Short mmCIF file of C-alpha atoms and ligand atoms in Angstrom, two decimals:
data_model
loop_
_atom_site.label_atom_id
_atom_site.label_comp_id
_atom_site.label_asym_id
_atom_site.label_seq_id
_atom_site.Cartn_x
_atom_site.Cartn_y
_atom_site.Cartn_z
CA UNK A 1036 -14.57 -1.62 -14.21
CA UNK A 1037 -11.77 -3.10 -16.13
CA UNK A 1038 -10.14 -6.83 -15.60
CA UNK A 1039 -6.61 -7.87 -15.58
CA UNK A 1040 -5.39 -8.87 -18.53
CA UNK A 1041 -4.28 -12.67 -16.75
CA UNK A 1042 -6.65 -14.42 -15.14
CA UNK A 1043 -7.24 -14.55 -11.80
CA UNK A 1044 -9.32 -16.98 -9.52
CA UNK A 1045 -7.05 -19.94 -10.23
CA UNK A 1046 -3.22 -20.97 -9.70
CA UNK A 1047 -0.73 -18.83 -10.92
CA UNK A 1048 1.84 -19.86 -13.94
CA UNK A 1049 5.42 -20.13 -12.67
CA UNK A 1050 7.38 -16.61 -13.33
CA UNK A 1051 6.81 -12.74 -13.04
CA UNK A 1052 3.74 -11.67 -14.56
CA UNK A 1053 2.10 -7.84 -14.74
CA UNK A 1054 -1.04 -7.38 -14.39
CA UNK A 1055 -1.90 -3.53 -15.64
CA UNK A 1056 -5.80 -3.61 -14.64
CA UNK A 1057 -6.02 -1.01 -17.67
CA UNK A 1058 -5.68 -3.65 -19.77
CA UNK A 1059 -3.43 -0.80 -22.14
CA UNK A 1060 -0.28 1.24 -21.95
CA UNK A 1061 1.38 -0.42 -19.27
CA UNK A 1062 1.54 -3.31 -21.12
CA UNK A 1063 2.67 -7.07 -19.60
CA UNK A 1064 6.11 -7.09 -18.12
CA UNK A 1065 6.28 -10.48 -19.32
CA UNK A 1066 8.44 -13.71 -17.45
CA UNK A 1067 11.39 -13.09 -15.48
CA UNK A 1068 13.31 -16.09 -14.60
CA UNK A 1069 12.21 -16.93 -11.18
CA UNK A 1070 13.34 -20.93 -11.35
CA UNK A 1071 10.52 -23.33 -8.91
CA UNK A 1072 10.85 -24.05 -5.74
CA UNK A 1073 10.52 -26.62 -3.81
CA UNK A 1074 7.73 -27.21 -1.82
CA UNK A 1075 7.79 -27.33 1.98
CA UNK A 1076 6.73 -30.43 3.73
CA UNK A 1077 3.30 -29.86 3.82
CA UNK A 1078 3.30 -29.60 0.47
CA UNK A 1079 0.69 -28.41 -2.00
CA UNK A 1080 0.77 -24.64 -1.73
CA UNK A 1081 2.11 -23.11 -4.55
CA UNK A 1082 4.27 -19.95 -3.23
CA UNK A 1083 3.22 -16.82 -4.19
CA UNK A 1084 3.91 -12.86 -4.02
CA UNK A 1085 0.96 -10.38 -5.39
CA UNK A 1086 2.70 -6.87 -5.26
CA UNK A 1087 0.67 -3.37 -6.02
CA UNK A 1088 1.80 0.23 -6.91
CA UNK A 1089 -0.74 2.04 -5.55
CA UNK A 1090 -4.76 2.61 -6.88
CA UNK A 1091 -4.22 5.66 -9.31
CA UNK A 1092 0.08 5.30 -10.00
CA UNK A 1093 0.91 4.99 -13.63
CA UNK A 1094 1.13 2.37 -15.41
CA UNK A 1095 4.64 3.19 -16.29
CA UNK A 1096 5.51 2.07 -12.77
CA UNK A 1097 4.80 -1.43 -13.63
CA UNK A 1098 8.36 -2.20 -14.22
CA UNK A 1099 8.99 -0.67 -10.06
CA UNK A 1100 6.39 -3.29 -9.31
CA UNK A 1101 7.70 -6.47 -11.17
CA UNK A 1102 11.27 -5.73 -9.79
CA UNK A 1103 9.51 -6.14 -6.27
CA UNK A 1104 7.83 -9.07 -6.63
CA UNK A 1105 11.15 -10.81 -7.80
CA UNK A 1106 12.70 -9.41 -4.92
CA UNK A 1107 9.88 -11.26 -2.57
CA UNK A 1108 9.83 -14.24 -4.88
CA UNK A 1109 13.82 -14.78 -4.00
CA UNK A 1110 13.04 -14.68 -0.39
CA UNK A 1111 10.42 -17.14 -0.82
CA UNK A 1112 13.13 -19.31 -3.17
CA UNK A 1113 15.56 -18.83 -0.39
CA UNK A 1114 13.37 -20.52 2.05
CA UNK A 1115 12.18 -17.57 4.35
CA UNK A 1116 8.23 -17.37 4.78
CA UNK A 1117 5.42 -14.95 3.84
CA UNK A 1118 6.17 -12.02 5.96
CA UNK A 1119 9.64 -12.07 5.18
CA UNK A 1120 9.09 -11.81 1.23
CA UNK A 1121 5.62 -9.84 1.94
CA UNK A 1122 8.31 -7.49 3.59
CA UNK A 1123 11.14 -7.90 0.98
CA UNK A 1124 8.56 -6.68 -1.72
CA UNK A 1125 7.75 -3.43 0.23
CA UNK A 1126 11.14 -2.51 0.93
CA UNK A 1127 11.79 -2.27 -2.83
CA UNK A 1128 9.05 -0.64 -3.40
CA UNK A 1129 10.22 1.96 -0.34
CA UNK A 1130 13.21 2.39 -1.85
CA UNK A 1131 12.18 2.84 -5.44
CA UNK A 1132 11.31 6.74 -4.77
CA UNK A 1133 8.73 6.59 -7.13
CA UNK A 1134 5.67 5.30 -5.59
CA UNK A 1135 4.19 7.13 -2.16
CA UNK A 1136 6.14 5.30 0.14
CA UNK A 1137 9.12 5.48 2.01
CA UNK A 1138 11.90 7.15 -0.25
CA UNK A 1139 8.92 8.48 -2.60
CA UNK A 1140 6.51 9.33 0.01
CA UNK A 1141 4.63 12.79 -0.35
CA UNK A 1142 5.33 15.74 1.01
CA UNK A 1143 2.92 17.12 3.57
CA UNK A 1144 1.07 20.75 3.02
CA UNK A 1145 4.21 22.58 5.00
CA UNK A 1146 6.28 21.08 2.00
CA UNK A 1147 8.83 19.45 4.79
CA UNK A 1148 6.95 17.05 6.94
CA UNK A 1149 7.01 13.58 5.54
CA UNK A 1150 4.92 11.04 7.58
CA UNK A 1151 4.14 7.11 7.12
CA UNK A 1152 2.10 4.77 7.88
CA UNK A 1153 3.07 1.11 7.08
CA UNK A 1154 1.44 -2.16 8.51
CA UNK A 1155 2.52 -6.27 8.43
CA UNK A 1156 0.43 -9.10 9.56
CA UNK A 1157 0.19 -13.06 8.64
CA UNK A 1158 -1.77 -16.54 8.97
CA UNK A 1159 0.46 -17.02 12.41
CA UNK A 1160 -1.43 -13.84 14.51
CA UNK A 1161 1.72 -11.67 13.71
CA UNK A 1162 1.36 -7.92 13.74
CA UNK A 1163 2.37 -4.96 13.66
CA UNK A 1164 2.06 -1.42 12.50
CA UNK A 1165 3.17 2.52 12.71
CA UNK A 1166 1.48 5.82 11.80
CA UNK A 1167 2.56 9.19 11.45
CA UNK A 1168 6.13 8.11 11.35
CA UNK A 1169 8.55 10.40 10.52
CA UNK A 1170 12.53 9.98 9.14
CA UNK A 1171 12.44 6.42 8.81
CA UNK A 1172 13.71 5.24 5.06
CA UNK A 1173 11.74 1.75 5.42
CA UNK A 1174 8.60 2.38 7.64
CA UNK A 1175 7.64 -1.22 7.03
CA UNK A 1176 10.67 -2.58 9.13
CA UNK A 1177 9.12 -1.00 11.71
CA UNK A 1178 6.12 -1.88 11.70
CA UNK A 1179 7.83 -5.64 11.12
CA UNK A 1180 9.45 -4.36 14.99
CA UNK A 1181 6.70 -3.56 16.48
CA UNK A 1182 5.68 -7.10 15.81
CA UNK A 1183 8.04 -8.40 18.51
CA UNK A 1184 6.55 -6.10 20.81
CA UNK A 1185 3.54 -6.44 23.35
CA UNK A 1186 1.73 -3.77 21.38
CA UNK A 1187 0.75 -4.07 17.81
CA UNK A 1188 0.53 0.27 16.62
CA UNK A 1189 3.22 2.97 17.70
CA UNK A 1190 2.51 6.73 16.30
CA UNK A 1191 4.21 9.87 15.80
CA UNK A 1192 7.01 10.62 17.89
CA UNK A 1193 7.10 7.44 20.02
CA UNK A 1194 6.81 5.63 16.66
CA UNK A 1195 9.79 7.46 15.37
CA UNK A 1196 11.69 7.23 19.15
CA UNK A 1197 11.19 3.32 18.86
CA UNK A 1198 12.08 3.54 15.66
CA UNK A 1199 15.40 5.54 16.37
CA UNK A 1200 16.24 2.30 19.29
CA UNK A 1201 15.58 0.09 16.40
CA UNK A 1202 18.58 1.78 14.34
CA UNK A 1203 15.76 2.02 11.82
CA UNK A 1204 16.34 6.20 11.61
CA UNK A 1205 18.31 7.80 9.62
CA UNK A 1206 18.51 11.30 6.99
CA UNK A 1207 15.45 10.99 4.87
CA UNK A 1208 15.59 12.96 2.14
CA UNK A 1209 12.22 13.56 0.35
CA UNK A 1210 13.13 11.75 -3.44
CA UNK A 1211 13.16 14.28 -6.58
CA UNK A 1212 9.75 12.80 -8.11
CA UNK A 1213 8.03 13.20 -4.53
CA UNK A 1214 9.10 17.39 -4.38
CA UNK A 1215 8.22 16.86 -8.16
CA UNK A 1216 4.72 16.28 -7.04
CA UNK A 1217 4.76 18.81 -4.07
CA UNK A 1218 5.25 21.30 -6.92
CA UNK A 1219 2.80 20.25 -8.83
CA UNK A 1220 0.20 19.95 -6.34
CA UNK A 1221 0.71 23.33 -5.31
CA UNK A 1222 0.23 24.64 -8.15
CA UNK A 1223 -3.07 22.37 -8.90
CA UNK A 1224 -4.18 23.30 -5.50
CA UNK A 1225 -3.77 26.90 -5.87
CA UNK A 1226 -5.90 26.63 -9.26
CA UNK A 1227 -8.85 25.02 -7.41
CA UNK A 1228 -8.98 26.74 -4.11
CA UNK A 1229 -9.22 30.03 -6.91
CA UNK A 1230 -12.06 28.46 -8.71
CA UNK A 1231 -13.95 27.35 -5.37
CA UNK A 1232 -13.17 29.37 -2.31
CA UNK A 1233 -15.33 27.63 -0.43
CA UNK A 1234 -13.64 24.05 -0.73
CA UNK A 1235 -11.33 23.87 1.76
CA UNK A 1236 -13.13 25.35 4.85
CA UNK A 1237 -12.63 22.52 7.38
CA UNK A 1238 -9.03 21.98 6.78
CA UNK A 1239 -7.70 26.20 6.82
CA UNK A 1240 -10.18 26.09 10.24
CA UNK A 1241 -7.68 23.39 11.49
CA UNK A 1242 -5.45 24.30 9.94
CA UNK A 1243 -2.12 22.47 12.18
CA UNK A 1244 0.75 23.32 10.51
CA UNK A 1245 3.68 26.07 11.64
CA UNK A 1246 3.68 27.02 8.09
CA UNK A 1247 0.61 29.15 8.04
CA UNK A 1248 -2.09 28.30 5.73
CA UNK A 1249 -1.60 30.97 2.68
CA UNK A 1250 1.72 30.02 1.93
CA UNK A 1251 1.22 26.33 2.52
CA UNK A 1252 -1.53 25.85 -0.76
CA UNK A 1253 -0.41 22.61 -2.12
CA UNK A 1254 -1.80 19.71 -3.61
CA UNK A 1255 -3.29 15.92 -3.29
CA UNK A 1256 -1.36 12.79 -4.35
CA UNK A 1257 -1.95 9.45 -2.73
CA UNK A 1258 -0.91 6.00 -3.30
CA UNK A 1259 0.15 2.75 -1.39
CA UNK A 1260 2.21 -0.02 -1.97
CA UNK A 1261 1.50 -3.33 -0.78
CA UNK A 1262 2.92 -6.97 -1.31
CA UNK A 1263 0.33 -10.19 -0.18
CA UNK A 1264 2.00 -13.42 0.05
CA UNK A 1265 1.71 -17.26 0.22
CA UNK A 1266 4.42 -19.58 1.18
CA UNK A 1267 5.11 -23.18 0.44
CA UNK A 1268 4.02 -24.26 4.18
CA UNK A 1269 0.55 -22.52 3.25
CA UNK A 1270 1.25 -19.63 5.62
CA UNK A 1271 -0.52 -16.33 3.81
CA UNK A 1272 0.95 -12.53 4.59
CA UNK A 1273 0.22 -8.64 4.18
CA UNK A 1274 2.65 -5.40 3.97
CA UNK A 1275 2.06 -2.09 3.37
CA UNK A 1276 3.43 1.25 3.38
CA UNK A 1277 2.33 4.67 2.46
CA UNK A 1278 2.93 8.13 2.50
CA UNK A 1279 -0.50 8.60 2.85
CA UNK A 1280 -3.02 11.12 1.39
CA UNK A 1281 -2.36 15.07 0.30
CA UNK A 1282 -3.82 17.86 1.30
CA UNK A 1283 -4.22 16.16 5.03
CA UNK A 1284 -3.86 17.72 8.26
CA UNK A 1285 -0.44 16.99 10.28
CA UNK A 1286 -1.05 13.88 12.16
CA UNK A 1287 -3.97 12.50 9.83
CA UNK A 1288 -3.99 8.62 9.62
CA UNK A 1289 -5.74 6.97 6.77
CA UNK A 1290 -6.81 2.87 6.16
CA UNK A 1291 -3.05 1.76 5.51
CA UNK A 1292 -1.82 0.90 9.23
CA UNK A 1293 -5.66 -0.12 10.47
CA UNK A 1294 -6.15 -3.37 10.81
CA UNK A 1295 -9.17 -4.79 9.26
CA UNK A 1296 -9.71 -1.80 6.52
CA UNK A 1297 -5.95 -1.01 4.94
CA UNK A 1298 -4.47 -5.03 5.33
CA UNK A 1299 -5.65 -7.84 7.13
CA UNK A 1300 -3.98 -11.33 6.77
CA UNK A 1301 -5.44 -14.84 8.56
CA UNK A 1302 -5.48 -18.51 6.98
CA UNK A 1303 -7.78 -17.98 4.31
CA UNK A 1304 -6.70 -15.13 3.17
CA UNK A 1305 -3.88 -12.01 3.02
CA UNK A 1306 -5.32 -8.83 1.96
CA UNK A 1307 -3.77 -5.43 0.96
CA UNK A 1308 -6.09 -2.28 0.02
CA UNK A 1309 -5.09 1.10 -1.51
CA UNK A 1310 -7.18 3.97 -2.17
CA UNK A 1311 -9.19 6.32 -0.34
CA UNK A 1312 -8.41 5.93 3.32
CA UNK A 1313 -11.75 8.20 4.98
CA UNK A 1314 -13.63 5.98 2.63
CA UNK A 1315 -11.88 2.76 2.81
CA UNK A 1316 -12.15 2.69 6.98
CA UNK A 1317 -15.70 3.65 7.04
CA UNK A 1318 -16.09 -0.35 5.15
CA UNK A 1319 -13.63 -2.03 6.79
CA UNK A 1320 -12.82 -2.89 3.58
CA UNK A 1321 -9.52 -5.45 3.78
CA UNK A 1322 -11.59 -7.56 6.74
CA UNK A 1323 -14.86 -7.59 4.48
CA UNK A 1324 -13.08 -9.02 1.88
CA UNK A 1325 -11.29 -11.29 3.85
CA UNK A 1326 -14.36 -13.00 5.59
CA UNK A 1327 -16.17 -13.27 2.30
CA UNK A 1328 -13.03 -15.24 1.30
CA UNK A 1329 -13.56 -17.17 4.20
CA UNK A 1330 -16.76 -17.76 3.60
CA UNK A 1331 -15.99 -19.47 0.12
CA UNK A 1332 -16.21 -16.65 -2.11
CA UNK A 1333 -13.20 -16.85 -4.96
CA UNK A 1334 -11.12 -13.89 -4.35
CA UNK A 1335 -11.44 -12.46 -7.73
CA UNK A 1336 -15.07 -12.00 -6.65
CA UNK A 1337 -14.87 -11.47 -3.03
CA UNK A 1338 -12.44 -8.28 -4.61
CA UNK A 1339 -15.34 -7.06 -7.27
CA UNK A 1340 -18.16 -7.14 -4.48
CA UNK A 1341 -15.20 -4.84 -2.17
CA UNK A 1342 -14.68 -2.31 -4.98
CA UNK A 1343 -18.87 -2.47 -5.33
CA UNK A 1344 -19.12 -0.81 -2.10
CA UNK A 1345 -17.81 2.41 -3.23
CA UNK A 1346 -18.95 5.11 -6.08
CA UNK A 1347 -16.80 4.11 -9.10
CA UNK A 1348 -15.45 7.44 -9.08
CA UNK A 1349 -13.55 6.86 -5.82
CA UNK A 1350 -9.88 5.30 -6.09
CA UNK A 1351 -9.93 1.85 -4.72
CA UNK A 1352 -7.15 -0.81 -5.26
CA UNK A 1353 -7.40 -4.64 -3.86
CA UNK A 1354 -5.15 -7.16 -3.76
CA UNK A 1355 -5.83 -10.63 -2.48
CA UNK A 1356 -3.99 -14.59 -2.17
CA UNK A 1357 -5.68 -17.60 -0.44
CA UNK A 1358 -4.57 -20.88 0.14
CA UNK A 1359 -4.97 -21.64 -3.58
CA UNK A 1360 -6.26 -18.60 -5.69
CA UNK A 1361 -5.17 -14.78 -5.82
CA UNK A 1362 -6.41 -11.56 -7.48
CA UNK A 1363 -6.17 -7.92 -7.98
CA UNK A 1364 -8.51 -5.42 -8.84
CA UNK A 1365 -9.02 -1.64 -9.18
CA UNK A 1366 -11.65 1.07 -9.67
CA UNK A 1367 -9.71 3.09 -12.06
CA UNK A 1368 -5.54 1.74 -12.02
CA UNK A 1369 -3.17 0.66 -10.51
CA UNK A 1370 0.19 -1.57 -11.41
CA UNK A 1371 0.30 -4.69 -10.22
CA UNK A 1372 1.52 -7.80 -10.72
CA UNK A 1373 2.47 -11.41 -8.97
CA UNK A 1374 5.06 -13.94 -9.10
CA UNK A 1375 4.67 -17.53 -8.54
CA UNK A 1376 7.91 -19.47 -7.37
N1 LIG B 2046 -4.91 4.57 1.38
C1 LIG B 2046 -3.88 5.57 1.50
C2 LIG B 2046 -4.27 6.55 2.57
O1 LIG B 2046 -5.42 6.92 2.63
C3 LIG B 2046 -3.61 6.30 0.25
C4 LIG B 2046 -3.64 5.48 -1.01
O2 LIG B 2046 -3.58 4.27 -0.97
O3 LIG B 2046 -3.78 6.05 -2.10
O4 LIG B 2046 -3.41 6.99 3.30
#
């Protein structure tokens, strides 16, 4: 298990800073001028974004990810609070069609169907989130919408019809590096179905698709992007948005819109996991984390003992702020870094 390269586990230098957990190629993005802010009246919270990639994106991406946690930090400079540059941070991320969300999310197996899940919560009970979401460029604002509601999750095609009275729908256009990837996983796909016939019995048996199965052999790719926040009052918040996992069934839902195993945000701590989703629900992994925060565990260990839980084969990401320490963490990769105002 590889560290970041800055040290985490204590308050943050002022400034943009990457974080490749590789500790290599992706190298450090180094400062961007992000001038201090001042602090709100409470005073002694040092504002904060922590922005991820997704557990297994390149490290090339970095740049994608430093770019978003400037974006949050302005918000947070221009007074707004957590969720706002939690949000902020996502939406660049959504739009940078890169990463497996919003403009870059995956193609399903039928090589058409995009679907997204995407999730926001903070210190003040806010919450909301949507799964299975279909033509909506920034699935994150509406899961920031369904916030206002009574209900906290909308799915599939009442997700996308609330979506649609939210003006939040629109022509979404798969990006060229996410049918990149389609083609690639087909190809991939093909290859190992060949060399193990017997691998993918449960999903051709429900099989769900109009496409039918044989011509719909394509591949896995995964990856999340999530922003956790602190803001000058003290008030800590989560985003995330994903594309979610490949090959999945039509309709399949993984950790990133459940509360309590994808995000989970109260006033210890904001949370935001990537990874596995079948695995990552099965530990509740974001609320584990969280309480052992709570319970006075740093977060840079609270996040160790989270990715513990799983083989160290299996893809897990973390990131993690408190009232006065932050950290980020992953199995195998992921780009990441934070920016303190
Ligand atoms: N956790 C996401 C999901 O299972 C995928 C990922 O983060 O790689 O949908």
């Amino acid at each position: 298990m590889l560290e970041p390269r800055l040290p985490t586990g204590r308050a943050a230098p002022r400034g943009v800073f990457a974080m490749p957990i590789d500790g290599g190629e992706g190298g450090a993005a180094g400062e961007i001028d992000v001038r201090p802010a001042e602090l709100g009246q409470s005073g002694g919270f040092q504002p904060l974004v922590v922005v991820h990639g997704g557990a297994g994106a390149p490290m090339t991406w970095l740049d994608g990810c430093t770019h978003a946690a400037e974006a949050g930090a302005a918000v947070l400079k221009n007074g707004l609070d957590a969720l706002s540059a939690a949000i902020a941070s996502v939406i660049a991320l959504e739009a940078d069609g890169r990463f497996n969300a919003g403009l870059g999310a995956s193609l399903k197996l039928d090589g058409d169907a995009v679907e997204m899940d995407a999730a926001v919560m903070d210190s003040t009970g806010r919450l909301g989130a949507v799964a299975a979401l279909q033509d909506v460029r920034h699935p994150v604002l509406a899961a920031r919408a369904v916030a206002d509601t009574a209900h906290w999750l909308l799915v599939g095609d009442g997700a996308r019809e609330f979506a649609a009275r939210c003006s939040l729908t629109g022509n979404h256009e798969p990006s060229a590096r996410a049918r990149e990837r389609y083609a690639e996983v087909v190809s991939e796909l093909a290859r190992f179905w060949c060399e193990s016939p017997d691998a993918d019995l449960p999903l051709r048996r429900f099989w769900n698709y109009a496409l039918p199965w044989d011509e719909a052999l394509k591949k896995w790719g995964c990856g999340t992007v999530g922003a956790v926040v602190r803001d000058a009052t003290g008030q800590l918040a989560v985003a995330t948005s994903t594309g979610g996992a490949v090959p999945a069934l039509r309709g399949r839902v993984g950790d990133t819109p459940i509360i309590g195993s994808g995000f989970y945000a109260g006033p210890r701590a904001a949370v935001a996991v990537t990874g596995a989703g079948e695995q990552i629900v099965r530990t509740l992994l974001a609320n584990t984390v969280y309480r052992w925060i709570e319970t006075g565990l740093p977060p840079a260990d609270a996040l160790k003992q989270g990715l513990a839980l799983f083989p160290p084969d299996v893809d897990i990401g973390i990131i993690a702020v408190s009232e006065r320490e932050s950290a980020g963490l992953s199995s195998r990769g992921m780009p990441w870094c934070q920016a303190a105002v």
